[in-house]
Coordinates of C-alpha atoms and ligand atoms in Angstrom, one line a residue:
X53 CA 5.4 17.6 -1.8
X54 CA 8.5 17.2 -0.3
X55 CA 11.3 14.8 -2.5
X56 CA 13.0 11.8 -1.2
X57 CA 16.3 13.1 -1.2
X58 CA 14.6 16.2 0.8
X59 CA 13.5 14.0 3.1
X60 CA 16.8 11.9 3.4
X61 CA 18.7 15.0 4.4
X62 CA 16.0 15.9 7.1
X63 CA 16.9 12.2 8.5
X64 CA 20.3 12.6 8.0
X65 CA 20.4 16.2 10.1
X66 CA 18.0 14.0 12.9
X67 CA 20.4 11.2 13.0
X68 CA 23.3 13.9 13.3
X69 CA 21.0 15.0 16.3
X70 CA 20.4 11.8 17.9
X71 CA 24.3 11.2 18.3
X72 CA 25.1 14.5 19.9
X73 CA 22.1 13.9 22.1
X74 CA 23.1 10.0 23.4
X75 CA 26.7 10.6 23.1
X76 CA 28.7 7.0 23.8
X77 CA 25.8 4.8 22.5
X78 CA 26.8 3.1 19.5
X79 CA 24.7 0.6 19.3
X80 CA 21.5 3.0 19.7
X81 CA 23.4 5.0 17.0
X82 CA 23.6 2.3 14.6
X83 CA 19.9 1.0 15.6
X84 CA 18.8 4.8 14.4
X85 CA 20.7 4.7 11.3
X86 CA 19.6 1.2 10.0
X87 CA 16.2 2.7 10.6
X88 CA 16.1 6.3 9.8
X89 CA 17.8 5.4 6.3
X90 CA 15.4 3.5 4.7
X91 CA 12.4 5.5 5.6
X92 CA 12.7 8.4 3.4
X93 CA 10.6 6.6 0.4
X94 CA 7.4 6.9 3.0
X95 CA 7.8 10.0 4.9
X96 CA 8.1 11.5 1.3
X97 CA 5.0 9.7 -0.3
X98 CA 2.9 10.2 3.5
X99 CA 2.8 13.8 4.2
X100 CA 1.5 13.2 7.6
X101 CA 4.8 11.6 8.7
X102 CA 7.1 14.4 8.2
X103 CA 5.0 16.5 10.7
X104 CA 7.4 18.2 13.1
X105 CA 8.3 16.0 16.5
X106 CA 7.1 12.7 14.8
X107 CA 10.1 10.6 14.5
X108 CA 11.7 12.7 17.0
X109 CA 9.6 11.4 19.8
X110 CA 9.8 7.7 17.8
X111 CA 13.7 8.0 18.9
X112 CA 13.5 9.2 22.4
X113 CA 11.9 6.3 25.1
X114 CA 8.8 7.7 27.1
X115 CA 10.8 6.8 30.2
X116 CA 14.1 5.0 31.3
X117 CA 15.1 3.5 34.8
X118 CA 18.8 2.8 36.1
X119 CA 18.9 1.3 39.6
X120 CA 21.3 0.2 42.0
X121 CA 21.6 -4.0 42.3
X122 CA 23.3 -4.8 45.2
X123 CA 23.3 -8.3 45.9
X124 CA 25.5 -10.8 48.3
X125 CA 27.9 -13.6 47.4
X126 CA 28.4 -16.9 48.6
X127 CA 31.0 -16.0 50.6
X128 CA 29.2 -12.7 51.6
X129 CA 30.7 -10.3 50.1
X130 CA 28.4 -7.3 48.8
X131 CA 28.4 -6.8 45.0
X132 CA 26.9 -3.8 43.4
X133 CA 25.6 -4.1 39.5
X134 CA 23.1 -1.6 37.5
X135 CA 20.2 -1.8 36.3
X136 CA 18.1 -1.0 33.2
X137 CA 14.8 -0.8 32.0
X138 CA 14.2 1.4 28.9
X139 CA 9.8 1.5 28.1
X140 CA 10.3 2.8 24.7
X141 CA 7.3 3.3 23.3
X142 CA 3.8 2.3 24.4
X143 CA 1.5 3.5 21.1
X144 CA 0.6 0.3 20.5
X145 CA 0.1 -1.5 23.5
X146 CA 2.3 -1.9 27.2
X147 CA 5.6 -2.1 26.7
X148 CA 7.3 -5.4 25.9
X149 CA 10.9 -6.6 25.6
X150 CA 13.6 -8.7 27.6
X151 CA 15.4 -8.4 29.6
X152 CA 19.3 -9.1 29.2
X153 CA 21.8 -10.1 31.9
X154 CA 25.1 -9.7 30.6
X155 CA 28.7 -8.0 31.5
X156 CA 28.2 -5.9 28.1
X157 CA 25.0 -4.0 29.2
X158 CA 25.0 -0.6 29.4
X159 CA 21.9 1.9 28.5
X160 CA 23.3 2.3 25.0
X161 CA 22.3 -1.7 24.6
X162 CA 19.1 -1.5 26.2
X163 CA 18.4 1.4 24.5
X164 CA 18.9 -0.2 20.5
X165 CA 17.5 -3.4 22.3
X166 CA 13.9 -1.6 22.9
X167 CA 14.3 0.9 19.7
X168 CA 14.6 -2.4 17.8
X169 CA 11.4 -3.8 19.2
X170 CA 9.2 -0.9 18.6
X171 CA 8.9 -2.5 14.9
X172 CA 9.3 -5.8 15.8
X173 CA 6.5 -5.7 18.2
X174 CA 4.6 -3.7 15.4
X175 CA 5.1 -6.4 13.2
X176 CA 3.3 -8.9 14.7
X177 CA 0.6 -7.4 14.2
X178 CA -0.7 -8.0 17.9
X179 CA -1.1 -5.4 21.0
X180 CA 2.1 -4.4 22.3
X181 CA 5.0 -2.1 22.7
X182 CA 8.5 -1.6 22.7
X183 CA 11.1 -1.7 25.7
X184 CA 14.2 -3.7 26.8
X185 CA 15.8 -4.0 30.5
X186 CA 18.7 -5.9 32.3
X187 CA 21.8 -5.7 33.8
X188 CA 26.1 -5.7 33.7
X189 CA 25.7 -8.5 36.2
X190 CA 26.9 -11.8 34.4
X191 CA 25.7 -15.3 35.5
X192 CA 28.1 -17.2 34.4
X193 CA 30.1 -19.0 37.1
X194 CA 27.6 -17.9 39.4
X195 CA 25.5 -20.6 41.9
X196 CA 21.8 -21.0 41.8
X197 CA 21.5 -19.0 45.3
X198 CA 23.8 -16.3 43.8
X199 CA 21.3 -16.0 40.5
X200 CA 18.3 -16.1 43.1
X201 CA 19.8 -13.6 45.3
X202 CA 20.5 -11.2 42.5
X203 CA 17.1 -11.8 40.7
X204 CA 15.5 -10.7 43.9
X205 CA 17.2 -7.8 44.3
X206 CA 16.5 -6.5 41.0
X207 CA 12.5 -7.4 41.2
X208 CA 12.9 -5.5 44.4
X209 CA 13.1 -2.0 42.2
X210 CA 12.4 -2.8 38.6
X211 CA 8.9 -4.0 40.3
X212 CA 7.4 -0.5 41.0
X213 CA 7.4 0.3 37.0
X214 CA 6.3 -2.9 35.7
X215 CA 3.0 -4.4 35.4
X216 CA 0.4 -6.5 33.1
X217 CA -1.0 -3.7 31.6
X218 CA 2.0 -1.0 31.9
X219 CA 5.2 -2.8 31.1
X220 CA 6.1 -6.9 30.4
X221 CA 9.2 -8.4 29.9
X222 CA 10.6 -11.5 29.5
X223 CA 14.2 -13.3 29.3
X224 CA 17.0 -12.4 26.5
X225 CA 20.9 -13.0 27.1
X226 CA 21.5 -14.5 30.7
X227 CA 17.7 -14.6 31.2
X228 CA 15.8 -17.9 30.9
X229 CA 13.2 -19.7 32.6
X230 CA 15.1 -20.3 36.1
X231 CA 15.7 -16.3 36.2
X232 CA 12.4 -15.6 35.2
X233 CA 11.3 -17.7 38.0
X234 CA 13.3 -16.5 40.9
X235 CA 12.2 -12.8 39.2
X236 CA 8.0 -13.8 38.9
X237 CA 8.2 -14.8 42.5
X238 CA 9.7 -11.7 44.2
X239 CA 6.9 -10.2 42.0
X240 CA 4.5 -11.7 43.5
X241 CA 5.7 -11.5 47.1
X242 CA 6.2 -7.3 47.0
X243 CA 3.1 -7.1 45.5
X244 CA 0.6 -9.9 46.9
X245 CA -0.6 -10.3 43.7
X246 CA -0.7 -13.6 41.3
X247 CA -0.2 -11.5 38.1
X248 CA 0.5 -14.0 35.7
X249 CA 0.4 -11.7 32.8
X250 CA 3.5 -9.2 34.4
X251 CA 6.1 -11.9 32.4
X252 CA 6.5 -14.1 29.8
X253 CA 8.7 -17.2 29.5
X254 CA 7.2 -18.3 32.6
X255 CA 7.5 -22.3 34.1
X256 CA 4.8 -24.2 32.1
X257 CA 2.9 -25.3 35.9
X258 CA 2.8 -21.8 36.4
X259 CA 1.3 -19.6 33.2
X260 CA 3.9 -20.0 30.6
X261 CA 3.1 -20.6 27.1
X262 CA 3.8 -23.8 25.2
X263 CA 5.7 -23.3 22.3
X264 CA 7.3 -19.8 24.1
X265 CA 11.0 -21.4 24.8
X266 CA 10.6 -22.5 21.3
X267 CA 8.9 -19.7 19.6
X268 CA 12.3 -17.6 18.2
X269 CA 14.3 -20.2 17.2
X270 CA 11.4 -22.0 15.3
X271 CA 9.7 -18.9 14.1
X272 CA 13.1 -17.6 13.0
X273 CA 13.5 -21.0 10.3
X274 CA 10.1 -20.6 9.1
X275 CA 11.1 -17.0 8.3
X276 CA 14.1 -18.3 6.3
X277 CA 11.7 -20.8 5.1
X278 CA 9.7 -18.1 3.6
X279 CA 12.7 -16.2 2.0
X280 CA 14.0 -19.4 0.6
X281 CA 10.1 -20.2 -1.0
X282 CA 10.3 -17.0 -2.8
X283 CA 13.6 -18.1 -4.6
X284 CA 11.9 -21.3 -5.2
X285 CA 13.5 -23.4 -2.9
X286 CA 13.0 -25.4 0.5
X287 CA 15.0 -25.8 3.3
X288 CA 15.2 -30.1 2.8
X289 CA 18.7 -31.1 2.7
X290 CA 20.7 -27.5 2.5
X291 CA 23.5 -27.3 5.1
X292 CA 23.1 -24.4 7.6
X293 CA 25.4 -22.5 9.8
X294 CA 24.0 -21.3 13.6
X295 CA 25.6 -19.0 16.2
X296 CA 25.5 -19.3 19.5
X297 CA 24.1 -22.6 22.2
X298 CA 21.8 -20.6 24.0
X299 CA 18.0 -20.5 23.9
X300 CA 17.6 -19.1 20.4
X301 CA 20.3 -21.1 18.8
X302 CA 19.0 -24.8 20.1
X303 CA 15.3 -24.1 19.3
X304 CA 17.0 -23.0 15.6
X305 CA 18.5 -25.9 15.5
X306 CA 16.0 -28.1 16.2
X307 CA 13.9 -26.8 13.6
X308 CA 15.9 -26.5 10.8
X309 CA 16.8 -30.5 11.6
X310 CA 12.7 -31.2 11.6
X311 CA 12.1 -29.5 8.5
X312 CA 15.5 -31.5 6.8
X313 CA 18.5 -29.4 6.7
X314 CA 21.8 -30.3 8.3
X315 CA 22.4 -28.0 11.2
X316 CA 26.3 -28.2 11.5
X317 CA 27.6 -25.7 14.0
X318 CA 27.0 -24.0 17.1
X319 CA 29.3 -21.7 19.5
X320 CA 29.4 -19.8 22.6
X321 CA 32.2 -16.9 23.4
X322 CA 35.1 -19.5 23.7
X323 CA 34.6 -20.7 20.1
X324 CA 32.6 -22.9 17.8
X325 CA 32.0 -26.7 17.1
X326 CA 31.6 -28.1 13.8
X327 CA 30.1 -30.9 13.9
X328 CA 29.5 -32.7 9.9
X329 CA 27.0 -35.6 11.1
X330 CA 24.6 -32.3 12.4
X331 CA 23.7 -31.4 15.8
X332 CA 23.1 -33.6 17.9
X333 CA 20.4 -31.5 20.1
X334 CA 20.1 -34.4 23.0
X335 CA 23.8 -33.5 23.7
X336 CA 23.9 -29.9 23.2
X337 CA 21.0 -29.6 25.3
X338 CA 22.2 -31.5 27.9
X339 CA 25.5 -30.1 28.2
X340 CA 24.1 -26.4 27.9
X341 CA 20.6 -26.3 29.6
X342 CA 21.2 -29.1 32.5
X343 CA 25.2 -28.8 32.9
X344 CA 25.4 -24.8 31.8
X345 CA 28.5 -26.1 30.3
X346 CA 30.5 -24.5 27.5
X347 CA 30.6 -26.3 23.8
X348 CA 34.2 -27.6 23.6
X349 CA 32.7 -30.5 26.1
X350 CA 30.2 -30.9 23.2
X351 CA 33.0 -31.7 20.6
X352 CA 34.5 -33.8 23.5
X353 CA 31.9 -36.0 24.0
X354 CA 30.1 -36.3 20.6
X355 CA 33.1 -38.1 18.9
X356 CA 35.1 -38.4 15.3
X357 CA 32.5 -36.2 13.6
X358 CA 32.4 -32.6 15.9
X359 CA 35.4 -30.7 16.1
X360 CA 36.2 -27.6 18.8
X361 CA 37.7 -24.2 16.8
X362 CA 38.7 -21.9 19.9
X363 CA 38.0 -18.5 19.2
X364 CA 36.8 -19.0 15.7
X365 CA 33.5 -18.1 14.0
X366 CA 31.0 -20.2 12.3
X367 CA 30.6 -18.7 9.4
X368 CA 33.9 -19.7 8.1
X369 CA 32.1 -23.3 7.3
X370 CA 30.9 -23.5 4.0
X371 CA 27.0 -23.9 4.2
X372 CA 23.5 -22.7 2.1
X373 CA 22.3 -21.0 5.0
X374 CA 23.5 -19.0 7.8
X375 CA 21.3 -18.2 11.2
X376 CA 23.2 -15.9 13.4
X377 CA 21.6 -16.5 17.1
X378 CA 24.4 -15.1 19.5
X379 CA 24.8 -11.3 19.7
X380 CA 24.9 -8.0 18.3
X381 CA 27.7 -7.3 15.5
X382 CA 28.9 -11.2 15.5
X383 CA 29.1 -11.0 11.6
X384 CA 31.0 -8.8 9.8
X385 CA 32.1 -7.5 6.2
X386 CA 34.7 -10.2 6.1
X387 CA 32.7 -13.0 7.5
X388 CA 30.1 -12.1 5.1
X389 CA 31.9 -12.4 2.0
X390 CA 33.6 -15.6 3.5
X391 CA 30.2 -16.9 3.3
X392 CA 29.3 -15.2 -0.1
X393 CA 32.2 -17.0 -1.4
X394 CA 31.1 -20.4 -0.2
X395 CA 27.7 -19.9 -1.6
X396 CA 25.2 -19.3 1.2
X397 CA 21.7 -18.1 -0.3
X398 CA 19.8 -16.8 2.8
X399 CA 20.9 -14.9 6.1
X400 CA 18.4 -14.9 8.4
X401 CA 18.4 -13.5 12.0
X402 CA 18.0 -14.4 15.2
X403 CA 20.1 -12.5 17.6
X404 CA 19.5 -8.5 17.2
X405 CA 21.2 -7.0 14.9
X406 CA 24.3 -9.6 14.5
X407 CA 25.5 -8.5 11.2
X408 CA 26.8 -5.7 11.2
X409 CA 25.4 -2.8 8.2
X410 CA 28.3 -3.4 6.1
X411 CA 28.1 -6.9 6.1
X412 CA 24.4 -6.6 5.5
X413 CA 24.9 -4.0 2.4
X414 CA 27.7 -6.9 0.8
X415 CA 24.9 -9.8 1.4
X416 CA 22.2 -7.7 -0.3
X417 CA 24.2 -6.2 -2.9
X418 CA 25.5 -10.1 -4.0
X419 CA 21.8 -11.0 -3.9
X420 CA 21.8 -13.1 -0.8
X421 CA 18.2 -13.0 0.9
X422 CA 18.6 -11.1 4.4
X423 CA 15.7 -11.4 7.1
X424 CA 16.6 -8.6 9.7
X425 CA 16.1 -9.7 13.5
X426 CA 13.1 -7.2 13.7
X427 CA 11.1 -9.4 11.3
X428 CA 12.9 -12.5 11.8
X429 CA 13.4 -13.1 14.8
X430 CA 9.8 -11.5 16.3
X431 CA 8.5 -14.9 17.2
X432 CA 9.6 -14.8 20.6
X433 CA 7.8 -12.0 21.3
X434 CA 5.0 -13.1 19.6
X435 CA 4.2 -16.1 21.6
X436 CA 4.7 -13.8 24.4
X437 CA 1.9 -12.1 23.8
X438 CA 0.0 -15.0 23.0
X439 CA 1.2 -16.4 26.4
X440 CA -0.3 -12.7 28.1
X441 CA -3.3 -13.7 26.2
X442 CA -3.6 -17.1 27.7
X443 CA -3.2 -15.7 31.5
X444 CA -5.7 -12.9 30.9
X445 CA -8.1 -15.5 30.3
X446 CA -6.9 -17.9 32.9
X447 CA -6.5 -20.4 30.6
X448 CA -3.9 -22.4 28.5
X449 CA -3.6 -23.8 24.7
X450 CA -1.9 -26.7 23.5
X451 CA 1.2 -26.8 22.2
X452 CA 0.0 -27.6 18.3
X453 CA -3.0 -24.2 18.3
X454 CA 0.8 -22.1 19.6
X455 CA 2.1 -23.5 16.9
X456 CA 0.1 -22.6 14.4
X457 CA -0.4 -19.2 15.6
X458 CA 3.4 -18.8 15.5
X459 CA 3.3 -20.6 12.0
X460 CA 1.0 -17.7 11.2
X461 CA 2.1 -14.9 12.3
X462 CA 5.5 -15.8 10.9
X463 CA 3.8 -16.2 7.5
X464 CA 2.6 -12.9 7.9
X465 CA 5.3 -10.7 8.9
X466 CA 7.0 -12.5 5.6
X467 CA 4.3 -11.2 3.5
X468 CA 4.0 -8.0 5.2
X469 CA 7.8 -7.2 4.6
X470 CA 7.8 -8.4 1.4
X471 CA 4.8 -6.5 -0.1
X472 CA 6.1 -3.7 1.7
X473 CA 9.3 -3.4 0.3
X474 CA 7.6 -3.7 -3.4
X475 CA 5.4 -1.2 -2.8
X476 CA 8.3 1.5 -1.9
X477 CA 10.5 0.2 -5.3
X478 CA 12.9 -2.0 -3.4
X479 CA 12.3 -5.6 -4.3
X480 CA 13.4 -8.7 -2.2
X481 CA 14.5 -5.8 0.7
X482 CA 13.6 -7.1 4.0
X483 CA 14.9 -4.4 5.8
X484 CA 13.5 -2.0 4.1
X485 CA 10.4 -3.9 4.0
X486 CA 10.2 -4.6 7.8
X487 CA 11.6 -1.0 8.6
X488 CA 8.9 0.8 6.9
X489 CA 6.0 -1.6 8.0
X490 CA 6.6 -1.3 11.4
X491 CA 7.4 2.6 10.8
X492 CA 3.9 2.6 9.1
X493 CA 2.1 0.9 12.4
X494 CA 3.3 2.7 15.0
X495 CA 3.6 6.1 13.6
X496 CA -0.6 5.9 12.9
X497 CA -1.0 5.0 16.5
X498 CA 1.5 7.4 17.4
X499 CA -0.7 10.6 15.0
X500 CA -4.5 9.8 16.1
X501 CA -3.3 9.7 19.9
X502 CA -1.6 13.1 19.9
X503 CA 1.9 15.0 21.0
X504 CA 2.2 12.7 24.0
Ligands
NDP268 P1 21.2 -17.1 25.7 O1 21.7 -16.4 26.9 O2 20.3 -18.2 25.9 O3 22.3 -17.5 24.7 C1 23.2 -16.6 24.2 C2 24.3 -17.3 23.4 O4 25.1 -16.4 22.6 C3 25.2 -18.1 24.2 O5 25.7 -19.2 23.5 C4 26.4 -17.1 24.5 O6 27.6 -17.7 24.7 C5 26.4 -16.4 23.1 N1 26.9 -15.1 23.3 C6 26.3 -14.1 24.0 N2 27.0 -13.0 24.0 C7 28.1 -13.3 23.3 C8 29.3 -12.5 22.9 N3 29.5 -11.3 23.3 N4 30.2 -13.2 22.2 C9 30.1 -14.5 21.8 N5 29.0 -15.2 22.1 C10 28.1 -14.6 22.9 O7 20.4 -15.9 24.9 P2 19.3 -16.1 23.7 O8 19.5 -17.3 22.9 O9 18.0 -15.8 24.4 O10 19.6 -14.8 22.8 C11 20.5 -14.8 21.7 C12 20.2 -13.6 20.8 O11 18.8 -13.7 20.4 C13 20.3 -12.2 21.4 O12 20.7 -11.3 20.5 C14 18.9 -11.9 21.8 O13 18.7 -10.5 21.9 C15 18.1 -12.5 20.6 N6 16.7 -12.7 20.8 C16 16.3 -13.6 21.9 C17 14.9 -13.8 22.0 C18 14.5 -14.8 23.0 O14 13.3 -15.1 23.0 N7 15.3 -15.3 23.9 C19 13.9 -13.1 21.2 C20 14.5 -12.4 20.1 C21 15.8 -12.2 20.0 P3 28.3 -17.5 26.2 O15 27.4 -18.4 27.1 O16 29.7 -17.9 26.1 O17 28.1 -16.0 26.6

């Protein structure tokens, strides 16, 4: 029987590995290592894991596309973006995963994008896989015709390797439900097919799920929720902190106000608005998903009680609870013990992987609950598949049976992560918890169906 520390240095020498092999990825890196260095506990007590070629073919995708996106401006110029789609891992079902349009993308983000959501998808316990697309090309600033002519051109290749039982994505950064559409309906033209189930996050007319625009944001409070139960406390009157004004952050929002907390900041890359009334959601939503405006027009209109901090970070406001919706790395060691200092009890994520593993070590070691975007943040893609689901049987549920599906599964993933991490002596350890649980799922799957 092999020790843990045995077994650590065997990861160790892999992660060594995976760097020289995917030189210039960090963020794949750091995916690996957040990974890789909590599962030494059950590749040492599980024999079967530590067979040769297992977690090497766990951090290597089955297959991954780049493609040429060229695409005409409104004043007819030709522009020329890349893009991605990285199908990661299909053990447990066809691929699933977003995809992200966003100046920032390059295949080291789409690959720690769809390395991440091998375990999230795991942990939901339902029928699916990891993977993760997208592109450099950024919407921002860019017309409706522009976004349509661009979303056509990238169907136009990425359509060939996608399918309802091969590979499914859905939005993420730059990606939401007018994308999706322009995207679904070059679909269906190349193809002559209506195949509903080929993405999620579609129009509601048109086979999307209720609850789906919702589903992270809400699904990510009930996991904080959860965390906050366990220390024997609800989330009724605590004062939270949220990241970003996209999809994730408003839906956060949103719930966190229904379930009584006071939702007091969001952001976008020009800054952040503090706002000590709370959130008001009508405006935010208005300004962002109807105007695609940017937040300092929130603080604008909203009045004495919202302030604009250009270029600042939310986590500098003093608050209970901290949701970080944005991006990757958007919280670091200093933000973290700004907001250890000021108190906050739970960190829960909704963007992927926005703290940053030193900031995550300094919340854990001061005895903060962390929920890790794998776990956290997997209800997005778990009313995903309940939306695949719904189109496979050409039907659709109400909004309340999504919600308490996502309400369960949620409650689940909790339990799953918690009991998981007690079982392998690390207590309260989501990451470990939700690291090894997934690990555990897809690595069965991965054994009975062979060296594939
Ligand atoms: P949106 O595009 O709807 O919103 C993203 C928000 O984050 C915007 O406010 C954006 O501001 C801000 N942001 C993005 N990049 C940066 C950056 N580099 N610096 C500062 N701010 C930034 O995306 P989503 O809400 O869908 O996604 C947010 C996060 O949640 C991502 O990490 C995504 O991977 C994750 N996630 C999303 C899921 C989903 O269902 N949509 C599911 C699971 C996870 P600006 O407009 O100025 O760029």
């Amino acid at each position: 029987m092999t020790t843990r520390s045995e077994t650590q240095s065997t990861l160790d020498h892999l992660l060594t590995e995976i760097e020289h092999r995917n030189p210039a990825q960090p963020e794949f890196h750091q995916a690996a290592h957040e990974v890789l260095e909590t599962l030494a506990p059950v590749v040492a007590a599980r024999p079967e894991y530590a067979e040769p070629g297992l977690i090497e073919r766990l951090v290597e995708p089955e297959r991954q596309v780049m493609f040429r996106v060229p695409w005409q401006d409104d004043q007819g110029r030709v522009r020329v973006n890349r893009g991605f789609r990285v199908e990661f891992n299909s053990a447990l079902g066809p691929y699933k995963g977003g995809l992200r349009f966003h100046p920032s993308v390059n295949l080291g983000v789409i690959k720690f994008l769809g390395f991440e959501q091998i375990f999230k998808n795991a942990l939901t316990g339902l029928g699916i896989g990891g993977g993760k697309g997208g592109s450099d090309f950024d919407p921002h600033g860019r017309s409706d015709a522009e976004v349509m002519r661009f979303c056509q051109s990238f169907m136009t290749e990425l359509y060939r390797h996608i399918g309802e039982h091969t590979d499914v994505p859905a939005g993420d950064i730059g990606v939401g439900g007018r994308e999706i559409g322009y995207l679904f309906g070059q679909y269906r033209r190349i193809t002559n097919r209506w195949e509903s189930g080929v993405l999620t996050g579609k129009g509601q007319g048109w086979g999307g799920s209720l609850i789906r625009p919702e589903a992270t944001g809400y699904g990510n409070v009930l996991f904080a929720a959860a965390m906050m139960r366990e220390r024997g406390e609800d989330l009724e009157g605590q004062t939270a902190v949220v990241s970003g004004s996209g999809n994730v952050a408003i839906y956060t929002i949103e719930k966190l106000t229904a379930l009584g907390a006071n939702a007091v900041t969001c952001s976008d890359s020009s800054g952040y608005v503090v706002d000590e009334k709370g959130i008001d959601l009508d405006l935010l939503k208005q300004i962002k998903e109807v105007e695609r405006g940017r937040v300092d027009a929130y603080a604008e209109r909203r009045g004495a009680s919202a302030r604009f901090v250009p270029g600042g970070r939310v986590w500098e406001v003093p608050a209970d609870l901290a949701l970080p919706s944005a991006t990757q790395n958007e919280l670091d060691e200093n933000d973290a013990a700004t907001l250890i200092r000021n108190g906050v009890k739970a960190v829960s994520e909704g963007a992927n992987m926005p703290t940053t593993p030193e900031a995550v070590h300094l919340l854990q070691q001061a005895g903060v609950a962390f929920g890790p975007g794998k776990a956290a943040n997997a209800g997005g893609v778990a009313v995903s598949a309940l939306e695949m689901a719904q189109n496979h049987a050409r039907t659709s549920w109400t909004a309340a049976r999504v919600e308490e599906e996502l309400a369960d599964i949620m409650t689940s993933i909790h339990t799953t992560c918690h009991e998981t991490a007690e079982r392998y002596d690390a207590p309260g350890d989501y990451v470990t918890g939700a690291n090894i649980a997934g690990f555990e799922r897809v690595a069965d799957a991965m054994l009975a169906q062979g060296v594939i």
